């Protein structure tokens, strides 16, 4: 069975600074998908970024980028130029195939401090 | 762009009552997933449907049942409600791989917050 671990329950960062959220996972699959979801106080689940395991290049989306280390089964999220609107719970997530369920990690609560 | 619609957005029930949650996927999406997120927890997969057939099942209690209808909307029926059923219930929809996509993203609805008293 696949598992997702996030070792940082809470983090904080000063506005405009950079922060990195950690995530590790366990799977015996060779091809899979990894995601970072953001859940603000509204509780809406918002996809931030995704990474296909077969792609070696790290995904980037504007201020968000990932460091995908397949051999180490590590998938960290870097947020640059942090903004107050980035304050949210961030979930690292895994999907075995493109039509499978999403398996979420326990989440990291990020606070951006003015 | 149209999003996933869930109704009701909030629901309050008493213990042992029954609740029905509805999910209307994005137009043309044929796959629906249900997730349960307890207070302070991560979302947990309950059940999914593809083309009106159950495609996968997670840790869904026997008291819960679900189905997908001919118009692709889905309903989650919960009976004999318990205090522990209080949670945010997400529905997500996707379009099955092969219809012009290399990856079928799951789009999440806003959730239904169920409170059992």
Short mmCIF file of C-alpha atoms in Angstrom, two decimals:
data_model
loop_
_atom_site.label_atom_id
_atom_site.label_comp_id
_atom_site.label_asym_id
_atom_site.label_seq_id
_atom_site.Cartn_x
_atom_site.Cartn_y
_atom_site.Cartn_z
CA UNK A 1 0.00 0.00 0.00
CA UNK A 2 1.10 3.53 -0.70
CA UNK A 3 1.72 5.96 2.15
CA UNK A 4 2.49 9.67 2.24
CA UNK A 5 4.33 11.33 5.12
CA UNK A 6 4.70 14.99 5.97
CA UNK A 7 6.98 15.49 8.96
CA UNK A 8 6.22 19.18 9.50
CA UNK A 9 2.77 19.65 11.09
CA UNK A 10 3.19 23.43 11.20
CA UNK A 11 5.47 25.97 9.58
CA UNK A 12 5.67 29.72 9.35
CA UNK A 13 7.44 32.10 6.99
CA UNK A 14 7.83 35.83 6.70
CA UNK A 15 6.07 37.51 3.84
CA UNK A 16 8.27 37.66 0.70
CA UNK A 17 10.57 34.93 2.01
CA UNK A 18 10.98 31.39 0.71
CA UNK A 19 9.77 28.26 2.46
CA UNK A 20 10.13 24.55 1.70
CA UNK A 21 7.60 21.92 2.74
CA UNK A 22 8.78 18.34 2.97
CA UNK A 23 7.09 15.15 1.84
CA UNK A 24 8.15 11.54 1.55
CA UNK A 25 6.16 8.65 0.20
CA UNK A 26 6.38 4.93 -0.11
CA UNK A 27 5.38 2.92 -3.15
CA UNK A 28 6.55 -0.04 -5.19
CA UNK A 29 5.20 1.51 -8.39
CA UNK A 30 7.55 2.90 -11.02
CA UNK A 31 5.10 5.28 -12.67
CA UNK A 32 2.76 7.42 -10.59
CA UNK A 33 1.68 10.99 -9.93
CA UNK A 34 2.51 13.32 -7.05
CA UNK A 35 0.66 16.47 -6.08
CA UNK A 36 0.62 19.35 -3.68
CA UNK A 37 -2.85 20.56 -2.73
CA UNK A 38 -3.63 23.76 -0.85
CA UNK A 39 -6.59 23.99 1.52
CA UNK A 40 -7.20 27.57 2.72
CA UNK A 41 -9.59 28.42 5.55
CA UNK A 42 -12.47 28.15 3.07
CA UNK A 43 -11.66 24.39 3.02
CA UNK A 44 -11.70 24.31 -0.79
CA UNK A 45 -9.14 21.80 -2.09
CA UNK A 46 -6.95 23.49 -4.67
CA UNK A 47 -4.34 21.77 -6.82
CA UNK A 48 -1.06 23.69 -6.59
CA UNK A 49 1.30 21.57 -8.64
CA UNK A 50 1.70 18.04 -9.97
CA UNK A 51 4.62 15.85 -11.00
CA UNK A 52 4.58 12.75 -13.18
CA UNK A 53 7.12 10.22 -11.88
CA UNK A 54 8.39 9.41 -15.35
CA UNK A 55 9.46 13.02 -15.87
CA UNK A 56 12.88 13.87 -14.50
CA UNK A 57 12.37 17.61 -14.78
CA UNK A 58 10.96 19.22 -11.65
CA UNK A 59 7.58 20.88 -12.11
CA UNK A 60 7.17 24.62 -11.61
CA UNK A 61 4.08 26.82 -11.44
CA UNK A 62 4.91 30.49 -11.01
CA UNK A 63 6.15 30.88 -7.40
CA UNK A 64 5.74 27.18 -6.67
CA UNK A 65 8.31 24.55 -7.55
CA UNK A 66 9.06 21.01 -6.47
CA UNK A 67 12.19 19.02 -5.80
CA UNK A 68 11.36 15.49 -6.90
CA UNK A 69 13.89 12.85 -5.85
CA UNK A 70 12.51 9.56 -7.14
CA UNK A 71 15.17 7.28 -5.69
CA UNK A 72 14.77 8.87 -2.27
CA UNK A 73 10.96 8.98 -2.65
CA UNK A 74 11.01 12.62 -1.69
CA UNK A 75 8.80 15.38 -3.05
CA UNK A 76 9.26 18.81 -1.47
CA UNK A 77 7.43 22.03 -2.32
CA UNK A 78 9.20 25.37 -2.45
CA UNK A 79 7.18 28.54 -2.24
CA UNK A 80 9.07 31.65 -3.27
CA UNK A 81 8.11 35.24 -2.43
CA UNK A 82 5.54 34.03 0.09
CA UNK A 83 2.29 35.96 0.17
CA UNK A 84 -0.35 36.29 2.87
CA UNK A 85 -2.74 34.37 0.63
CA UNK A 86 -0.44 31.37 0.81
CA UNK A 87 -1.54 30.79 4.39
CA UNK A 88 -3.25 27.40 4.26
CA UNK A 89 -2.96 23.70 4.95
CA UNK A 90 -0.81 22.00 2.34
CA UNK A 91 -1.30 18.34 1.53
CA UNK A 92 1.20 16.22 -0.32
CA UNK A 93 -0.63 13.54 -2.30
CA UNK A 94 0.00 10.42 -4.37
CA UNK A 95 -1.93 8.78 -7.18
CA UNK A 96 -0.94 5.39 -8.58
CA UNK A 97 -2.53 5.79 -11.99
CA UNK A 98 -4.30 8.62 -13.71
CA UNK A 99 -7.73 7.21 -12.81
CA UNK A 100 -6.96 6.08 -9.28
CA UNK A 101 -7.90 7.58 -5.93
CA UNK A 102 -5.75 10.29 -4.39
CA UNK A 103 -3.88 9.37 -1.20
CA UNK A 104 -3.17 12.37 0.97
CA UNK A 105 -0.49 13.01 3.56
CA UNK A 106 -1.39 14.40 7.00
CA UNK A 107 -0.80 17.98 5.91
CA UNK A 108 1.41 20.92 6.88
CA UNK A 109 -0.19 24.08 8.21
CA UNK A 110 1.65 27.07 6.73
CA UNK A 111 1.31 30.55 8.16
CA UNK A 112 2.68 33.54 6.28
CA UNK A 113 3.54 36.32 8.71
CA UNK A 114 3.29 39.95 7.61
CA UNK B 1 -15.72 27.49 -16.20
CA UNK B 2 -18.19 25.14 -14.56
CA UNK B 3 -17.03 23.47 -11.39
CA UNK B 4 -18.12 20.51 -9.31
CA UNK B 5 -21.32 21.28 -7.42
CA UNK B 6 -22.14 19.73 -4.08
CA UNK B 7 -25.36 20.07 -2.18
CA UNK B 8 -26.16 20.84 0.46
CA UNK B 9 -23.14 22.82 1.57
CA UNK B 10 -24.00 22.38 5.22
CA UNK B 11 -26.10 19.71 6.88
CA UNK B 12 -26.98 19.15 10.51
CA UNK B 13 -28.44 15.82 11.59
CA UNK B 14 -29.17 13.98 14.80
CA UNK B 15 -27.63 10.64 15.70
CA UNK B 16 -29.29 7.67 13.99
CA UNK B 17 -30.77 9.88 11.28
CA UNK B 18 -30.15 9.53 7.56
CA UNK B 19 -28.37 11.98 5.24
CA UNK B 20 -28.04 12.22 1.48
CA UNK B 21 -25.21 14.19 -0.10
CA UNK B 22 -25.32 15.08 -3.78
CA UNK B 23 -22.54 15.71 -6.26
CA UNK B 24 -22.88 17.17 -9.74
CA UNK B 25 -19.65 16.68 -11.71
CA UNK B 26 -18.23 19.04 -14.27
CA UNK B 27 -20.13 18.60 -17.58
CA UNK B 28 -18.77 15.66 -19.62
CA UNK B 29 -16.89 14.25 -16.64
CA UNK B 30 -17.70 10.57 -16.24
CA UNK B 31 -15.86 9.66 -13.04
CA UNK B 32 -16.78 10.68 -9.51
CA UNK B 33 -14.82 10.22 -6.29
CA UNK B 34 -16.00 10.71 -2.70
CA UNK B 35 -13.63 11.66 0.13
CA UNK B 36 -14.24 12.20 3.84
CA UNK B 37 -12.17 14.72 5.81
CA UNK B 38 -12.60 14.58 9.59
CA UNK B 39 -11.67 17.53 11.82
CA UNK B 40 -7.93 18.12 11.63
CA UNK B 41 -7.49 15.13 9.33
CA UNK B 42 -6.47 14.59 5.75
CA UNK B 43 -9.12 13.52 3.23
CA UNK B 44 -9.75 9.79 3.07
CA UNK B 45 -11.08 8.07 -0.03
CA UNK B 46 -14.51 6.48 0.32
CA UNK B 47 -15.70 5.29 -3.08
CA UNK B 48 -15.56 6.06 -6.79
CA UNK B 49 -17.70 5.53 -9.87
CA UNK B 50 -16.94 5.38 -13.56
CA UNK B 51 -19.74 5.33 -16.09
CA UNK B 52 -22.28 4.58 -13.36
CA UNK B 53 -20.38 1.54 -12.10
CA UNK B 54 -18.46 1.38 -8.84
CA UNK B 55 -14.79 1.47 -9.77
CA UNK B 56 -13.05 1.45 -6.38
CA UNK B 57 -13.92 1.29 -2.73
CA UNK B 58 -12.03 2.59 0.27
CA UNK B 59 -12.80 2.65 3.97
CA UNK B 60 -16.49 3.33 3.56
CA UNK B 61 -18.72 2.09 6.40
CA UNK B 62 -21.44 -0.42 5.58
CA UNK B 63 -23.94 2.22 6.74
CA UNK B 64 -22.98 4.31 3.72
CA UNK B 65 -23.98 3.61 0.15
CA UNK B 66 -23.51 5.55 -3.05
CA UNK B 67 -24.42 5.48 -6.67
CA UNK B 68 -23.90 7.35 -9.90
CA UNK B 69 -26.90 8.12 -12.07
CA UNK B 70 -27.40 8.27 -15.83
CA UNK B 71 -26.68 12.02 -15.85
CA UNK B 72 -23.41 11.25 -13.99
CA UNK B 73 -24.40 12.97 -10.78
CA UNK B 74 -23.73 10.94 -7.67
CA UNK B 75 -25.36 10.59 -4.28
CA UNK B 76 -23.83 9.42 -1.01
CA UNK B 77 -26.42 7.99 1.36
CA UNK B 78 -25.52 7.75 5.02
CA UNK B 79 -27.75 5.95 7.49
CA UNK B 80 -27.71 5.46 11.27
CA UNK B 81 -25.50 8.52 11.59
CA UNK B 82 -22.92 8.57 14.36
CA UNK B 83 -21.09 11.47 15.98
CA UNK B 84 -17.92 10.30 14.25
CA UNK B 85 -19.50 10.86 10.84
CA UNK B 86 -19.19 14.61 11.37
CA UNK B 87 -16.81 15.67 8.64
CA UNK B 88 -16.32 17.54 5.40
CA UNK B 89 -17.33 15.36 2.48
CA UNK B 90 -15.65 16.13 -0.83
CA UNK B 91 -16.72 15.02 -4.23
CA UNK B 92 -14.25 15.16 -7.11
CA UNK B 93 -14.82 14.53 -10.79
CA UNK B 94 -12.59 13.69 -13.71
CA UNK B 95 -12.77 12.76 -17.35
CA UNK B 96 -11.50 9.25 -18.03
CA UNK B 97 -8.12 9.02 -19.73
CA UNK B 98 -8.22 8.67 -23.46
CA UNK B 99 -10.59 11.47 -24.30
CA UNK B 100 -7.95 13.95 -25.39
CA UNK B 101 -6.05 14.00 -22.11
CA UNK B 102 -2.72 12.60 -21.00
CA UNK B 103 -3.73 12.90 -17.37
CA UNK B 104 -7.20 13.17 -15.91
CA UNK B 105 -7.08 15.65 -13.07
CA UNK B 106 -9.56 15.31 -10.25
CA UNK B 107 -11.44 18.54 -9.72
CA UNK B 108 -12.72 18.92 -6.19
CA UNK B 109 -16.05 20.40 -5.21
CA UNK B 110 -16.42 22.81 -2.29
CA UNK B 111 -17.49 20.02 0.06
CA UNK B 112 -20.51 19.34 2.24
CA UNK B 113 -19.99 19.93 5.93
CA UNK B 114 -21.98 17.35 7.88
CA UNK B 115 -22.51 17.86 11.58
CA UNK B 116 -24.05 15.05 13.60
CA UNK B 117 -25.44 16.08 16.99
#
